[in-house]
PDB file of C-alpha atoms in Angstrom:
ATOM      1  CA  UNK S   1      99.540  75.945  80.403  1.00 92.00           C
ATOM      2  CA  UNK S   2      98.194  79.334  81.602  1.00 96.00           C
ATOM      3  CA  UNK S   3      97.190  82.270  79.655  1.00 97.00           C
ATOM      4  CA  UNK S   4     100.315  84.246  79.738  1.00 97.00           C
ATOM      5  CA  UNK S   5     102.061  81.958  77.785  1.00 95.00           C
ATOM      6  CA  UNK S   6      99.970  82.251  75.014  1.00 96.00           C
ATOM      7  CA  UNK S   7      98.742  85.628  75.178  1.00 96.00           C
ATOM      8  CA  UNK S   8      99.891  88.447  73.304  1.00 93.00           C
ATOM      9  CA  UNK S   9     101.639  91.132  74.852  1.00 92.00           C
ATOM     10  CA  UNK S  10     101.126  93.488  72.142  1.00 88.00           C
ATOM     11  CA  UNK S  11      97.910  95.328  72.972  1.00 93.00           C
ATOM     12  CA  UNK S  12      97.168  98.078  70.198  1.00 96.00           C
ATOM     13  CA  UNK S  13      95.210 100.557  71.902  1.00 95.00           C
ATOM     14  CA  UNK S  14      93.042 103.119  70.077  1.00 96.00           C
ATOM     15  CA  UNK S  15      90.489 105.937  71.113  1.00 95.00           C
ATOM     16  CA  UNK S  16      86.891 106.139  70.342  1.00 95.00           C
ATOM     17  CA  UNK S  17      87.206 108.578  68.221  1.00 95.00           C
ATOM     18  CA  UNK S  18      88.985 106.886  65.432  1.00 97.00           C
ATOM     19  CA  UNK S  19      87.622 105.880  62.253  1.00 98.00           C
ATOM     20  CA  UNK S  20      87.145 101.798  61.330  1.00 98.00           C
ATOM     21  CA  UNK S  21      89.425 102.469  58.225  1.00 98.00           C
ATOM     22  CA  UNK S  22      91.948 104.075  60.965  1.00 98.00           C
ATOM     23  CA  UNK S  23      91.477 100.987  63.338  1.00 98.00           C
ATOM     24  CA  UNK S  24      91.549  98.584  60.136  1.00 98.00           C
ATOM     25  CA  UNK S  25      94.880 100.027  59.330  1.00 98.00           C
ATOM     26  CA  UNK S  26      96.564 100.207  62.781  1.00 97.00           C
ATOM     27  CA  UNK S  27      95.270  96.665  63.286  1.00 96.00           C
ATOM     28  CA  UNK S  28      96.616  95.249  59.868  1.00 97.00           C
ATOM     29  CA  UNK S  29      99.835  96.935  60.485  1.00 96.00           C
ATOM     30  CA  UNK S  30     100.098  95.422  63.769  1.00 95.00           C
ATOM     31  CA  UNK S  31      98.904  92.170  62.434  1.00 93.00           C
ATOM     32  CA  UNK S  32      96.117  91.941  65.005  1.00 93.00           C
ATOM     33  CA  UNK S  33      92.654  90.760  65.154  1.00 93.00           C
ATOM     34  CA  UNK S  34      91.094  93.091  68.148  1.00 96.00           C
ATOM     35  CA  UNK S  35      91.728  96.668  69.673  1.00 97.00           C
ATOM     36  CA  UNK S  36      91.749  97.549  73.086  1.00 96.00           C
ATOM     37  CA  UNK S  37      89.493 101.222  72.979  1.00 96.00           C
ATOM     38  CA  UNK S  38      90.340 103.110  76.019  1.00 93.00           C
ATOM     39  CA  UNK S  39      87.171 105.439  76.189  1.00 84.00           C
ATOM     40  CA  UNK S  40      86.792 107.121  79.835  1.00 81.00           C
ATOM     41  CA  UNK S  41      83.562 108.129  78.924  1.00 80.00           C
ATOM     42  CA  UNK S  42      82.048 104.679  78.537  1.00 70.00           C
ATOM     43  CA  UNK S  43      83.351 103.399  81.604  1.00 73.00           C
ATOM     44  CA  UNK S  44      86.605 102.225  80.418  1.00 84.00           C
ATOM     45  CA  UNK S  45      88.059  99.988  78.216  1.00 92.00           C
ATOM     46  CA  UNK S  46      86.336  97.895  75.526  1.00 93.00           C
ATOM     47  CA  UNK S  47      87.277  95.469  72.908  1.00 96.00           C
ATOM     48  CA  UNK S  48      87.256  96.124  68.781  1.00 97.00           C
ATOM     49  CA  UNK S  49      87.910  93.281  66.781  1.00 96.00           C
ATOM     50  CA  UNK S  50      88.003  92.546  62.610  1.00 95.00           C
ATOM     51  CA  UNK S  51      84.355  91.044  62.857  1.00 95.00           C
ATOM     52  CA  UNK S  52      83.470  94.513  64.236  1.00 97.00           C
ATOM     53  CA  UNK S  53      84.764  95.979  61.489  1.00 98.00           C
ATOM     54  CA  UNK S  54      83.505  93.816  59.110  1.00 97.00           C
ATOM     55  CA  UNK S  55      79.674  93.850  59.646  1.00 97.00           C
ATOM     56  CA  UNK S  56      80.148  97.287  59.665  1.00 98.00           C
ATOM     57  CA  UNK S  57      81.183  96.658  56.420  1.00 97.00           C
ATOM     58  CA  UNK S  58      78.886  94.680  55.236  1.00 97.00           C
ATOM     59  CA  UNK S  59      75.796  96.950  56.789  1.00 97.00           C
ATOM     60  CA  UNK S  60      76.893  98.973  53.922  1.00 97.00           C
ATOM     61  CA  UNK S  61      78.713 101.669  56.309  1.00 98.00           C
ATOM     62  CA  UNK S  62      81.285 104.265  55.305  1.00 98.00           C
ATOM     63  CA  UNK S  63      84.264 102.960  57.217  1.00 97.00           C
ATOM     64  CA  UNK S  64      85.647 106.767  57.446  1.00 98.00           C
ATOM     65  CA  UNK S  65      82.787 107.872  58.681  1.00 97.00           C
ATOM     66  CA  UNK S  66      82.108 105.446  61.235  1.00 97.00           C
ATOM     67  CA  UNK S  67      83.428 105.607  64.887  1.00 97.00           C
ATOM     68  CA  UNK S  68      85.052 102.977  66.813  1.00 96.00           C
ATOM     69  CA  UNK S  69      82.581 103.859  69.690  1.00 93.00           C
ATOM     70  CA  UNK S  70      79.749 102.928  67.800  1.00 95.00           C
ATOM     71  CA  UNK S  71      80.809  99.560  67.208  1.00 96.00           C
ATOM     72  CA  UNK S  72      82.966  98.755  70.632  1.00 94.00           C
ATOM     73  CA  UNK S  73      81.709  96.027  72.868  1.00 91.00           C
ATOM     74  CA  UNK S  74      81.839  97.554  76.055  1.00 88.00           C
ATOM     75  CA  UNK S  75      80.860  94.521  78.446  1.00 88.00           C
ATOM     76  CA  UNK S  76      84.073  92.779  78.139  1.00 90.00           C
ATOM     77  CA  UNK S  77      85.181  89.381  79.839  1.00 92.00           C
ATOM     78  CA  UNK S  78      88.621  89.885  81.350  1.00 95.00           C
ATOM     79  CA  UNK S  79      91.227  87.347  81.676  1.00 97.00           C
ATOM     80  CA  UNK S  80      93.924  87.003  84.453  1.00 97.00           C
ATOM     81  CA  UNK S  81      97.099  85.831  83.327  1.00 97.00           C
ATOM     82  CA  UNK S  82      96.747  83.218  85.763  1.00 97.00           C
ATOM     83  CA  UNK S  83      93.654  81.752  84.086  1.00 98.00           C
ATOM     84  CA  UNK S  84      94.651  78.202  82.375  1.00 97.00           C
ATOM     85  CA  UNK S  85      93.867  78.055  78.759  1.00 97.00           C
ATOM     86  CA  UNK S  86      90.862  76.039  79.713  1.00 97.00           C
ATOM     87  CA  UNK S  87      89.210  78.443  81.374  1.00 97.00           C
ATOM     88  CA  UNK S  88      90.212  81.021  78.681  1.00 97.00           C
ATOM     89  CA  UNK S  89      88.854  78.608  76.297  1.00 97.00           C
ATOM     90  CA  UNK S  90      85.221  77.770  78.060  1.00 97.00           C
ATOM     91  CA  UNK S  91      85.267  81.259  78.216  1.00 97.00           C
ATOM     92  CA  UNK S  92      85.152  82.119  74.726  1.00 97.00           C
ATOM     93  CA  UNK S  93      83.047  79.539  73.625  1.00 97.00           C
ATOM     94  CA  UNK S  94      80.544  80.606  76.424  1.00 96.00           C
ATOM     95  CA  UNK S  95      80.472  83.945  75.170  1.00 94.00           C
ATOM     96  CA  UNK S  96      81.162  83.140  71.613  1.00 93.00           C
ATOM     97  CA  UNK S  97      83.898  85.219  70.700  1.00 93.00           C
ATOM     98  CA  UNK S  98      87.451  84.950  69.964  1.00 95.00           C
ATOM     99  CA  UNK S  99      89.246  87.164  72.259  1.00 96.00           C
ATOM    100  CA  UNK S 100      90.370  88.115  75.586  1.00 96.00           C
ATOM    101  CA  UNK S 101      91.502  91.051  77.392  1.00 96.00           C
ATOM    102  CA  UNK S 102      94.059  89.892  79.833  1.00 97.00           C
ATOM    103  CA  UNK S 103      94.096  91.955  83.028  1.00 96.00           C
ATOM    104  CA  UNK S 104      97.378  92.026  85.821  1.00 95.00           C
ATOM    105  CA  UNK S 105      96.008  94.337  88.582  1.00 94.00           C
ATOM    106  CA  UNK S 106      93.779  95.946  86.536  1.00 90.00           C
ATOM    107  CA  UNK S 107      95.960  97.094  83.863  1.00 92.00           C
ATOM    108  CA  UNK S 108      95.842  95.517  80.712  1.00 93.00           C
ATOM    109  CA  UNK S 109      98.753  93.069  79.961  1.00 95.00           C
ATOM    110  CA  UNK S 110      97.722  91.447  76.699  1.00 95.00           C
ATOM    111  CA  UNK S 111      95.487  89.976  74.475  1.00 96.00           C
ATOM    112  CA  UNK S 112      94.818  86.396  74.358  1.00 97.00           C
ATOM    113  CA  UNK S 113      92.954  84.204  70.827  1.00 95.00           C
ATOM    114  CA  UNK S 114      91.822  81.449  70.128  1.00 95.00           C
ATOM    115  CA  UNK S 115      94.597  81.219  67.529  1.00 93.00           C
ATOM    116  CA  UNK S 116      96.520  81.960  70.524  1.00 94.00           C
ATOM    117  CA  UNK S 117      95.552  78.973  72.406  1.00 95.00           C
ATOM    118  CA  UNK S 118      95.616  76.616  69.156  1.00 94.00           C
ATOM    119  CA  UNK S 119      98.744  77.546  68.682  1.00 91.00           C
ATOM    120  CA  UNK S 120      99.908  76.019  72.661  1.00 92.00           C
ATOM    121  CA  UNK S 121      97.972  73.234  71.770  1.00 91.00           C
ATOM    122  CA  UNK S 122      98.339  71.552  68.433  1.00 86.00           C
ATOM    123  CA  UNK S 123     102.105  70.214  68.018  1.00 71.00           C
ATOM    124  CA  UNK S 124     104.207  72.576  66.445  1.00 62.00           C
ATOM    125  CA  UNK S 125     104.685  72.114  62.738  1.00 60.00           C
ATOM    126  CA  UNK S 126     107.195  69.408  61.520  1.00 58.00           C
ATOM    127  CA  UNK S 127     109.274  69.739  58.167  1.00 61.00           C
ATOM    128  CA  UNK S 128     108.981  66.707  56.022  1.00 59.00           C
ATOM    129  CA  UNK S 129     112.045  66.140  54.404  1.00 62.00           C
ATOM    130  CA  UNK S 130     111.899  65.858  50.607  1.00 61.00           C
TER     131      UNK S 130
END
């Protein structure tokens, strides 16, 4: 199976700009665990994700003061759609985190998780009848 069958293909993109209490809400709205930040004047596009948001947290920060620059991960591992979920998978646990940016000619086409891939993998749920 490849990675764009699993990945997602609804990429919430914010700026740098916003707030982590503006990114927490757009992501919990959007029921997503990472945000693709588009910022042109760190050379592109980086990745936000809950844990981001959450040690910011936990470091006692003010999430409405706090930027989504300041807590972006900027050297991002792309994936191609083409990638198997193998290789999206060895990946991830390479770089020990839980998402990719999937990239079709450069653009961005989705977002791929390790729930993602989990969910190709394990066999889908079964009813037991009662």
């Amino acid at each position: 199976m490849l990675v764009r069958d699993a990945m997602s293909t609804l990429v919430l993109t914010i700026g740098p700009d916003h707030t982590l209490r503006q990114a927490a809400a757009l992501m919990s709205a959007r029921r997503v665990g990472a945000a693709l930040v588009l910022d042109p004047d760190a050379g592109g596009m980086g990745i936000l994700t809950e844990r981001d948001i959450l040690n910011s947290v936990g470091l006692g920060q003010d999430p409405d003061a706090e930027r989504t620059h300041a807590h972006t991960t900027n050297n991002v591992v792309f994936a191609a759609p083409t990638w198997t979920l193998e290789e999206a998978a060895r990946a991830m646990a390479h770089g020990g985190f839980r998402h990719l940016i999937v990239l079709d000619d450069g653009e961005p086409a989705g977002i791929v998780s390790v729930r993602d891939i989990i969910r190709c993998w394990a066999p889908a749920r079964q009813t037991v009848p009662a």
